[in-house]
Structure formats: C-alpha cells, structure tokens
Coordinates of C-alpha atoms and ligand atoms in Angstrom, one line a residue:
M23 CA -87.4 -30.5 27.6
T24 CA -89.8 -33.2 29.4
T25 CA -92.8 -32.4 27.9
N26 CA -93.5 -35.6 25.2
V27 CA -93.9 -33.7 21.9
S28 CA -96.1 -37.1 20.0
N29 CA -98.8 -36.9 22.6
L30 CA -99.3 -32.6 22.3
Q31 CA -102.6 -32.3 21.6
I32 CA -105.0 -28.6 21.5
D33 CA -107.9 -28.0 24.8
A34 CA -110.5 -28.5 22.9
E35 CA -112.9 -26.8 25.3
Q36 CA -110.9 -23.1 25.1
L37 CA -110.8 -23.8 20.7
W38 CA -114.7 -24.0 21.1
N39 CA -115.3 -21.4 23.2
D40 CA -113.7 -19.1 21.2
I41 CA -115.4 -20.0 18.4
H42 CA -118.6 -19.4 20.1
D43 CA -117.5 -16.4 21.5
T44 CA -116.6 -14.9 17.9
A45 CA -120.0 -15.8 16.8
Q46 CA -121.3 -12.2 18.9
F47 CA -119.3 -10.0 16.2
G48 CA -122.0 -10.2 14.1
A49 CA -124.4 -12.9 15.4
T50 CA -127.5 -13.6 12.9
A51 CA -131.3 -14.3 14.2
K52 CA -130.6 -18.0 13.5
G53 CA -127.9 -18.8 14.8
G54 CA -125.4 -17.8 12.2
V55 CA -123.1 -15.3 11.1
K56 CA -123.2 -12.0 8.8
R57 CA -119.5 -10.5 9.3
L58 CA -118.8 -8.8 5.8
T59 CA -115.6 -7.9 4.8
L60 CA -113.7 -4.2 6.5
T61 CA -117.5 -3.8 8.6
A62 CA -117.7 -2.6 11.9
E63 CA -118.3 -6.0 12.7
D64 CA -115.0 -7.4 10.6
E65 CA -113.7 -4.4 13.2
Q66 CA -115.1 -6.0 16.2
V67 CA -113.7 -9.9 15.9
R68 CA -110.5 -8.4 14.2
D69 CA -108.9 -6.3 17.3
W70 CA -110.4 -9.6 19.3
F71 CA -108.0 -11.5 17.1
R72 CA -105.6 -9.9 17.2
A73 CA -106.1 -9.1 21.1
A74 CA -105.8 -12.6 21.7
C75 CA -102.4 -12.8 19.2
T76 CA -100.9 -10.3 21.3
A77 CA -101.6 -12.4 24.8
A78 CA -100.6 -15.1 23.8
G79 CA -96.6 -14.0 23.4
C80 CA -96.9 -13.0 19.2
E81 CA -95.4 -9.8 17.2
V82 CA -98.9 -8.5 15.3
H83 CA -98.0 -6.9 12.1
V84 CA -101.0 -6.2 10.0
D85 CA -100.0 -4.4 5.8
T86 CA -101.1 -2.7 3.2
L87 CA -104.6 -4.8 2.6
G88 CA -105.2 -5.6 6.2
T89 CA -103.7 -9.6 6.2
I90 CA -103.3 -9.7 9.3
Y91 CA -100.1 -11.6 10.6
A92 CA -99.4 -12.8 14.3
I93 CA -95.8 -14.2 14.6
R94 CA -94.8 -16.7 17.3
P95 CA -91.0 -16.2 17.4
G96 CA -88.1 -19.6 16.6
R97 CA -85.2 -20.6 17.8
D98 CA -83.6 -19.0 14.6
M99 CA -85.2 -15.9 13.1
T100 CA -82.9 -15.4 10.2
L101 CA -86.3 -19.1 8.5
E102 CA -89.3 -18.3 7.5
P103 CA -91.4 -19.1 10.0
I104 CA -95.1 -21.0 8.7
G105 CA -98.2 -20.0 7.8
I106 CA -101.1 -21.2 9.1
G107 CA -104.7 -19.5 9.4
S108 CA -107.1 -18.5 7.7
H109 CA -110.2 -15.5 7.3
L110 CA -112.1 -14.5 10.0
D111 CA -115.1 -12.8 6.9
T112 CA -118.1 -14.4 6.6
Q113 CA -120.7 -14.7 3.6
P114 CA -123.7 -12.4 3.8
T115 CA -125.4 -16.1 5.7
G116 CA -122.8 -17.7 7.0
G117 CA -122.2 -19.6 10.0
K118 CA -119.9 -20.2 12.5
Y119 CA -116.8 -22.3 10.8
D120 CA -115.9 -21.4 7.5
G121 CA -112.8 -20.1 7.5
I122 CA -112.7 -19.1 11.8
L123 CA -112.1 -22.2 12.4
G124 CA -108.4 -22.0 10.6
T125 CA -108.2 -18.7 12.1
L126 CA -109.1 -19.9 16.0
A127 CA -106.9 -22.9 15.8
A128 CA -103.8 -21.7 14.4
L129 CA -104.2 -19.7 17.7
E130 CA -104.9 -22.2 19.6
V131 CA -101.7 -23.6 18.3
V132 CA -99.5 -21.5 19.4
R133 CA -101.2 -20.8 23.1
T134 CA -100.7 -25.1 23.1
L135 CA -97.1 -24.7 21.8
N136 CA -97.0 -22.0 24.6
R137 CA -98.4 -24.2 27.8
A138 CA -95.8 -27.2 26.7
E139 CA -93.1 -24.5 26.3
I140 CA -92.1 -25.8 23.6
E141 CA -89.9 -23.4 21.5
T142 CA -89.7 -24.6 17.7
E143 CA -87.0 -23.7 15.2
R144 CA -88.9 -21.9 13.1
P145 CA -91.2 -19.3 13.9
I146 CA -94.3 -19.6 13.0
C147 CA -97.1 -17.0 12.4
I148 CA -100.4 -17.0 12.0
V149 CA -102.0 -15.2 9.5
N150 CA -106.0 -13.6 9.2
W151 CA -106.2 -13.0 5.7
T152 CA -108.7 -10.1 4.1
N153 CA -111.7 -10.6 1.8
E154 CA -111.5 -14.7 1.3
E155 CA -115.4 -14.4 1.1
G156 CA -115.9 -12.3 -2.5
S157 CA -119.2 -11.0 -1.6
R158 CA -118.6 -7.2 -0.3
F159 CA -115.3 -7.2 -3.1
A160 CA -114.2 -9.5 -5.8
P161 CA -112.4 -11.5 -6.0
A162 CA -112.9 -13.7 -3.2
M163 CA -109.7 -14.4 -1.8
M164 CA -108.1 -10.9 -2.7
A165 CA -106.2 -10.4 0.3
S166 CA -103.9 -13.8 -0.8
A167 CA -104.4 -13.1 -4.4
V168 CA -102.0 -10.1 -4.2
Y169 CA -99.4 -12.0 -1.5
A170 CA -99.3 -14.3 -4.9
G171 CA -98.9 -11.9 -7.1
D172 CA -101.7 -12.2 -9.3
F173 CA -102.6 -8.5 -8.8
T174 CA -101.6 -5.1 -7.9
T175 CA -102.5 -4.0 -4.1
E176 CA -103.1 -0.6 -5.8
D177 CA -105.9 -2.3 -8.3
I178 CA -107.3 -3.9 -5.2
L179 CA -107.6 -1.3 -3.1
E180 CA -109.7 0.9 -5.7
R181 CA -112.1 -2.3 -5.5
R182 CA -115.4 -1.0 -4.9
D183 CA -118.3 -2.1 -3.1
A184 CA -122.0 -2.3 -4.0
D185 CA -122.0 1.1 -2.4
G186 CA -119.9 2.3 -4.8
V187 CA -117.1 2.1 -1.4
S188 CA -113.2 1.1 -2.3
V189 CA -111.2 -0.8 -0.1
G190 CA -109.1 1.9 0.6
D191 CA -112.1 3.7 2.4
A192 CA -113.2 0.5 3.8
L193 CA -109.9 0.1 5.6
D194 CA -109.2 3.1 7.2
A195 CA -112.2 3.6 8.3
I196 CA -112.3 0.7 10.0
G197 CA -108.7 1.8 11.0
Y198 CA -106.8 -1.8 9.3
R199 CA -104.9 0.1 6.7
G200 CA -101.6 -1.2 7.3
S201 CA -97.8 0.1 7.4
E202 CA -96.5 -3.5 5.7
P203 CA -95.9 -3.8 2.4
V204 CA -98.5 -7.5 1.6
G205 CA -95.6 -10.0 1.2
Q206 CA -92.8 -8.5 2.8
I207 CA -93.6 -11.3 6.1
R208 CA -92.6 -13.9 3.4
L209 CA -94.1 -17.4 4.0
N210 CA -91.9 -20.4 4.2
S211 CA -95.2 -22.5 3.8
F212 CA -99.1 -22.3 4.9
V213 CA -101.3 -25.0 6.3
E214 CA -104.9 -24.2 6.6
L215 CA -107.4 -25.7 8.5
H216 CA -111.2 -25.9 6.7
I217 CA -114.6 -27.1 8.0
E218 CA -114.8 -29.6 4.1
Q219 CA -118.2 -27.7 3.2
G220 CA -119.1 -30.6 1.0
P221 CA -121.0 -34.0 1.7
I222 CA -117.8 -36.3 1.6
L223 CA -116.3 -36.8 4.9
E224 CA -119.5 -36.7 6.2
A225 CA -121.1 -39.9 4.5
E226 CA -117.7 -41.7 4.6
N227 CA -118.1 -41.2 8.6
K228 CA -114.2 -40.0 8.3
T229 CA -113.2 -37.2 11.0
I230 CA -110.0 -35.4 8.9
G231 CA -110.0 -34.7 4.8
V232 CA -106.1 -34.8 3.6
V233 CA -106.6 -32.0 0.9
D234 CA -104.5 -32.4 -2.1
H235 CA -106.6 -29.9 -5.1
G236 CA -108.6 -27.6 -5.5
Q237 CA -110.9 -26.3 -8.0
G238 CA -110.1 -23.7 -10.4
I239 CA -112.4 -21.2 -11.1
I240 CA -114.3 -18.7 -13.6
W241 CA -116.2 -15.4 -12.3
Y242 CA -118.0 -13.1 -14.7
D243 CA -120.2 -10.4 -14.8
G244 CA -123.3 -10.2 -16.9
K245 CA -125.7 -7.5 -17.8
I246 CA -128.7 -7.6 -20.4
T247 CA -130.4 -5.3 -21.7
G248 CA -133.7 -6.1 -23.3
F249 CA -136.6 -3.0 -22.8
A250 CA -139.0 -2.2 -20.3
S251 CA -142.5 -2.1 -21.3
H252 CA -146.4 -2.3 -20.1
A253 CA -147.2 -5.4 -18.4
G254 CA -150.6 -5.7 -19.3
A255 CA -150.4 -3.6 -22.9
T256 CA -147.2 -4.8 -24.2
P257 CA -148.1 -8.8 -27.1
M258 CA -145.6 -11.4 -25.3
P259 CA -144.3 -12.2 -28.9
L260 CA -143.3 -8.0 -29.0
R261 CA -141.7 -8.2 -25.1
R262 CA -137.7 -8.0 -25.1
D263 CA -137.9 -9.3 -21.4
A264 CA -133.8 -9.0 -20.2
L265 CA -135.2 -11.6 -16.7
A266 CA -137.0 -14.0 -19.3
A267 CA -134.1 -14.3 -21.6
L268 CA -131.7 -14.9 -18.0
S269 CA -133.9 -17.7 -17.2
E270 CA -132.3 -19.6 -20.3
V271 CA -128.8 -18.2 -19.5
V272 CA -130.0 -19.9 -16.0
L273 CA -130.7 -23.3 -16.8
K274 CA -128.4 -23.4 -19.9
V275 CA -125.5 -23.2 -17.1
E276 CA -127.2 -25.6 -15.2
E277 CA -127.1 -27.9 -17.8
L278 CA -123.6 -27.2 -19.1
A279 CA -122.6 -28.3 -15.6
L280 CA -124.7 -30.9 -15.2
A281 CA -123.2 -32.8 -19.1
H282 CA -119.3 -31.9 -17.9
G283 CA -120.2 -33.0 -14.7
P284 CA -119.7 -34.7 -12.0
H285 CA -117.0 -32.6 -11.4
A286 CA -118.0 -29.1 -12.7
V287 CA -120.6 -26.7 -11.7
G288 CA -121.9 -23.7 -12.2
T289 CA -124.1 -20.9 -10.3
I290 CA -125.8 -17.8 -10.2
G291 CA -126.1 -16.4 -6.8
E292 CA -126.5 -12.7 -8.0
V293 CA -129.4 -10.7 -9.3
T294 CA -129.7 -7.1 -9.4
I295 CA -133.2 -6.0 -11.6
A296 CA -132.4 -2.7 -12.4
N297 CA -135.8 0.4 -11.4
P298 CA -137.6 -3.1 -10.6
S299 CA -141.6 -2.9 -10.7
R300 CA -144.3 -5.7 -11.0
N301 CA -146.1 -4.5 -13.9
V302 CA -143.0 -3.2 -16.3
I303 CA -141.4 -6.1 -17.8
A304 CA -138.1 -6.2 -17.0
G305 CA -135.8 -3.8 -18.7
D306 CA -131.9 -3.9 -17.6
L307 CA -130.4 -6.2 -15.4
A308 CA -127.5 -7.3 -13.3
F309 CA -126.3 -11.0 -13.0
T310 CA -123.0 -12.3 -11.3
M311 CA -122.2 -16.5 -12.5
D312 CA -119.6 -18.5 -10.7
L313 CA -118.0 -21.8 -12.8
R314 CA -115.5 -24.4 -10.8
S315 CA -114.3 -27.6 -11.6
P316 CA -111.0 -29.5 -10.6
D317 CA -109.7 -29.9 -14.6
S318 CA -108.6 -26.3 -15.7
A319 CA -109.8 -27.8 -20.4
T320 CA -113.5 -28.4 -18.3
L321 CA -113.1 -25.0 -17.0
D322 CA -112.4 -24.1 -21.2
A323 CA -115.2 -25.7 -22.4
L324 CA -117.6 -24.5 -20.1
D325 CA -116.6 -21.1 -21.0
R326 CA -116.4 -21.5 -24.5
E327 CA -119.6 -23.6 -24.7
L328 CA -121.8 -21.3 -22.5
G329 CA -120.2 -17.6 -24.6
A330 CA -121.7 -19.4 -27.3
A331 CA -125.1 -21.1 -25.5
V332 CA -125.2 -16.9 -24.5
A333 CA -125.1 -15.7 -28.4
A334 CA -127.8 -17.5 -29.5
I335 CA -129.8 -16.7 -26.3
A336 CA -129.8 -13.6 -27.0
A337 CA -130.3 -13.4 -31.1
R338 CA -133.8 -15.2 -30.5
R339 CA -134.7 -12.9 -28.0
R340 CA -133.8 -10.1 -29.1
V341 CA -131.4 -8.9 -25.7
D342 CA -128.0 -7.7 -25.8
I343 CA -126.0 -10.1 -22.9
A344 CA -122.8 -8.6 -21.8
L345 CA -120.7 -10.9 -19.6
E346 CA -117.4 -10.1 -19.1
R347 CA -115.0 -12.5 -17.5
V348 CA -113.9 -10.7 -14.3
W349 CA -111.9 -13.2 -12.3
R350 CA -110.4 -16.9 -13.6
K351 CA -108.0 -18.5 -10.8
E352 CA -106.2 -21.9 -12.1
P353 CA -107.1 -24.7 -10.1
T354 CA -104.9 -25.9 -7.0
H355 CA -102.2 -28.9 -7.0
F356 CA -101.1 -28.5 -3.5
N357 CA -97.4 -29.4 -2.7
A358 CA -97.2 -32.8 -2.7
A359 CA -94.6 -33.5 0.5
L360 CA -96.0 -30.7 2.5
V361 CA -100.3 -32.9 2.0
D362 CA -97.3 -36.3 3.5
A363 CA -97.0 -34.2 6.1
V364 CA -100.9 -33.8 6.6
E365 CA -101.2 -37.3 6.1
Q366 CA -98.8 -38.3 8.8
A367 CA -99.7 -36.2 11.3
T368 CA -103.3 -37.3 10.3
G369 CA -102.3 -40.9 11.1
R370 CA -99.7 -40.5 13.9
L371 CA -102.5 -38.8 15.7
G372 CA -104.7 -41.8 14.4
Y373 CA -108.1 -39.9 13.1
S374 CA -109.7 -42.1 9.7
H375 CA -108.7 -39.7 6.9
R376 CA -108.5 -40.0 3.0
R377 CA -107.9 -37.2 0.2
V378 CA -110.0 -34.9 -1.1
T379 CA -110.5 -32.3 -3.7
S380 CA -111.8 -29.0 -2.2
G381 CA -114.8 -27.5 -4.0
A382 CA -114.9 -23.6 -2.5
G383 CA -111.5 -21.8 -2.9
H384 CA -109.1 -20.9 -0.9
D385 CA -106.6 -18.5 0.1
A386 CA -104.1 -21.7 0.8
C387 CA -105.4 -22.2 -3.1
N388 CA -103.4 -18.9 -3.9
L389 CA -100.6 -19.5 -2.1
S390 CA -99.8 -22.5 -3.4
A391 CA -98.5 -20.7 -6.4
V392 CA -95.4 -19.0 -4.5
M393 CA -95.1 -21.4 -2.0
P394 CA -95.7 -24.9 -0.5
A395 CA -99.1 -25.3 0.9
A396 CA -101.5 -28.1 2.2
M397 CA -105.0 -28.2 3.4
I398 CA -106.5 -30.4 6.5
F399 CA -110.3 -30.7 6.6
V400 CA -112.8 -31.5 8.9
P401 CA -116.4 -32.6 7.6
C402 CA -119.6 -30.2 8.3
K403 CA -123.3 -31.2 9.0
D404 CA -124.9 -32.5 5.9
G405 CA -122.4 -30.8 4.5
V406 CA -123.6 -27.5 4.5
S407 CA -121.5 -24.0 4.2
H408 CA -122.2 -21.0 3.5
N409 CA -125.7 -21.1 5.4
E410 CA -126.6 -20.2 9.0
L411 CA -127.5 -23.9 9.9
E412 CA -123.2 -24.7 9.2
D413 CA -122.4 -27.0 11.7
A414 CA -119.5 -28.5 12.7
T415 CA -118.9 -31.2 16.5
Q416 CA -116.0 -29.9 19.1
A417 CA -114.2 -33.5 18.5
D418 CA -114.1 -33.0 14.8
C419 CA -112.8 -29.5 14.7
A420 CA -110.6 -30.4 18.2
A421 CA -109.1 -33.4 15.4
G422 CA -108.7 -31.1 13.2
A423 CA -106.9 -28.2 15.5
N424 CA -104.3 -31.7 16.0
V425 CA -103.6 -32.5 12.7
L426 CA -103.3 -29.1 12.3
L427 CA -100.5 -28.4 15.3
H428 CA -98.6 -32.0 14.5
T429 CA -97.7 -30.4 10.7
V430 CA -97.1 -27.4 11.8
I431 CA -94.4 -29.2 14.6
S432 CA -92.7 -31.5 11.9
L433 CA -92.5 -28.1 9.6
A434 CA -91.2 -25.9 12.6
G435 CA -89.2 -28.3 14.1
V436 CA -88.2 -27.9 17.5
A437 CA -85.5 -27.1 19.0
K438 CA -83.6 -28.9 20.9
Ligands
LIG55 C1 -114.9 -18.5 -1.1 O1 -115.7 -19.9 -0.5 C2 -116.2 -19.4 -2.4 O2 -114.7 -21.4 -2.6 O3 -116.3 -18.8 -3.2
LIG56 MN1 -113.5 -20.7 3.8
LIG57 MN1 -116.6 -19.2 2.3

C-alpha cells in the first residue's frame, strides 16, 4: 500500500457540499432546517443518505426502530465494527449542523478510506440513529436508548406524538420500519462528531473539544389544574389561575438551577393552555421541564427541592400541580482509552484542543453504558444551537472530520 496514512485528510469541500445539499430537506425561510424525526422530510434525507452509503460501497441495514447502519467491510469480518455517526433529525427550529455534521462526516470518512484504498482490519459502521432530538417523540435519543437496553422496542413503538401518531405508525408511513431487531448489529465502540452547542471552544479559540463527560438529564411532564373563569368578573383574590401558578414554577426552576450552579440548568420549553382565550383565566395547562447537571447528586437535589417547591406553590395558589418524571439519564463518563485515542489523533493532526463536558444529550452518551464511546466537538458560532442561526465554519467541520478519520483508523487498524 502506497498511501501515507498519517497524512490522510477528508475532502473538506465534499463534506461542506453534503451538509448544504441535505439542508434542503426541511429548509426553513430563516436558513435553518425543520426535519422532525420520521416525517416526510426525514424520509427524504434518509433516502439520500442510504443511496450515498450504498454508492460508497456500504451494506445498508435498517432496524425495527428505523436506525440506519451502513457497513464498510473490514479485512476480518468476524470482528465487530467501529460505529461512527450521529443523527439526521432536527429540532423544529433546527440548524444545518446538529447531528448532521457527525453523520455526514462519518460518510466522508468512509469515502476517504475508499479513495485512499485503505482496508481496515475491523469493519466500520456509519449509523443514523432515529429520533435523537426528542421533540416529536419523548424521550430524546430513543433508538440508542433501546440499543443500550434502557427501554424495550415494543415500549418505544407505542410512544405517541402530540397528534397521537405512534412511533410504529410513523415508521410505516415513511417506509423505515426495518426488519432487523435493535442491537442485532453489534458495535465494538462508537465515536460521534458534533458541534459543541455551547460557547467554550469559540471563546477559548480551540478547534477541537475532546469530550470526556456528558450531563445527566431529567425530563418531566407537568399539568396544572386551576379553575377557568371570567377575566373581567372574577376578583383577583378568588382566582385559581393555572398560568400564574406556572409562572411561579418557571421562576423557581430558574432559581434552583442558579442556586446549584454553575453546573445545573433548568428549562420549561413547552406550555399548552387548554382552550386558551383572552378573556378566560387559564384553568388547565400542560408543560414540559428539562433539568440537567453533570453530577448525579445535584440532579437528586434539584428533583427533591423542585418537588417541595411545587407542592408549596400548589397549596398557596389552590391549584393542583402534577409533575411526572418521564425520563432520567445519568451523567456520562466516556471511556478513558477512547477519549485518549481522540486526544492523540487531535494532537497528531496539530489542532488546538481542550477537554469538555457535553451540555447536550447525545446517542454516544447512551451507548457509553454498553460499549466504549467518545465524542469530538467543534465550535459553533456564538455557541448557538437548536436555532436556525446555528453556524459553523468549513475549516472546523473538516478538522472535526479529520479527527474522526484518524481516531477510527487507530481503532479499526489498517490491514497489513
Ligand atoms: C438533544 O439535543 C438534547 O440535548 O436534548
Ligand atoms: Mn445532536
Ligand atoms: Mn439537538
């Protein structure tokens, strides 16, 4: 073999073009992407991705939750593949990079190995995990959670979106309910490239974040039942206003997260008032809540203090507040040897870097419970993500993909 493996680079232009070409599937007027999982737009990008993986010589498999696995053969097919990839679904106000970068960079890694005619010892498997975002179906990262044994496939197939459509029906509607049981394709390890989605790398002028930890997450579904009555005729002291009660809950979440800071965050991202009307006091509403910390004991404390505070608000305001904990994900400690492999590849390539904790949840966090996993971060503009303004540079995307390439080469081994 004549190729100098240590100098190998991905095709930065090709990766950039792929990111922008696929951004047409669900493109929004503000320059972002709205491609909720298992929708027609998701089907379009999946079809594009499947065809591109096949053209790159991969054998494509789809499991019963629609996760796509594209395997580039290795010399020794008895060895489990190195998994690389991320997700192609987005938030309702998503950008062009969250998830997409890691999935398309994985494809570009395979194409780069093809162009250089490098055979690896282990196979490599590009993965597009179904429903990473969790905005249509909860929980987020549901397919990798099933892979890791946190939920059963049957349970997840029955989860429903706000319109009552189940995951199973949504998979059938776009033709992506595959035949292979989740977990049938065993991976040796998993490496995910992602934009940072926070401000640290940009502020410190670092090209690569070597991710060693991920935050723990608790999600709640909440309901407040007060009493709907006339906005003009109901005296203030007699009101049982569900929205006023929620306002106190929102401020309490902010207060608790600040009190446990800097390593705690809390968000109420969705509120639905039942039968809203300008001149009716809100009687019933539903909301969601997201609490995070990299420290499990802090999550416990937030959970406990929140419960007590909510009970006090409900009693004082004479409303009923039901808070159901629908998901808890423990903090992630990524595999030390794999994190070192990412750091070493970064060092060999000469990129500036630092260790970081992921604020966002990722499929790699779920997988880390059942296999060695690691993540590579690159900066995004102003740390903005889950927003149509999300932006990253071609050079940083290429740097991240090069680190992915060289980490994978070190893990998969070059066939002699
Ligand atoms: C997914 O993007 C999450 O961190 O919630
Ligand atoms: Mn993501
Ligand atoms: Mn996201």
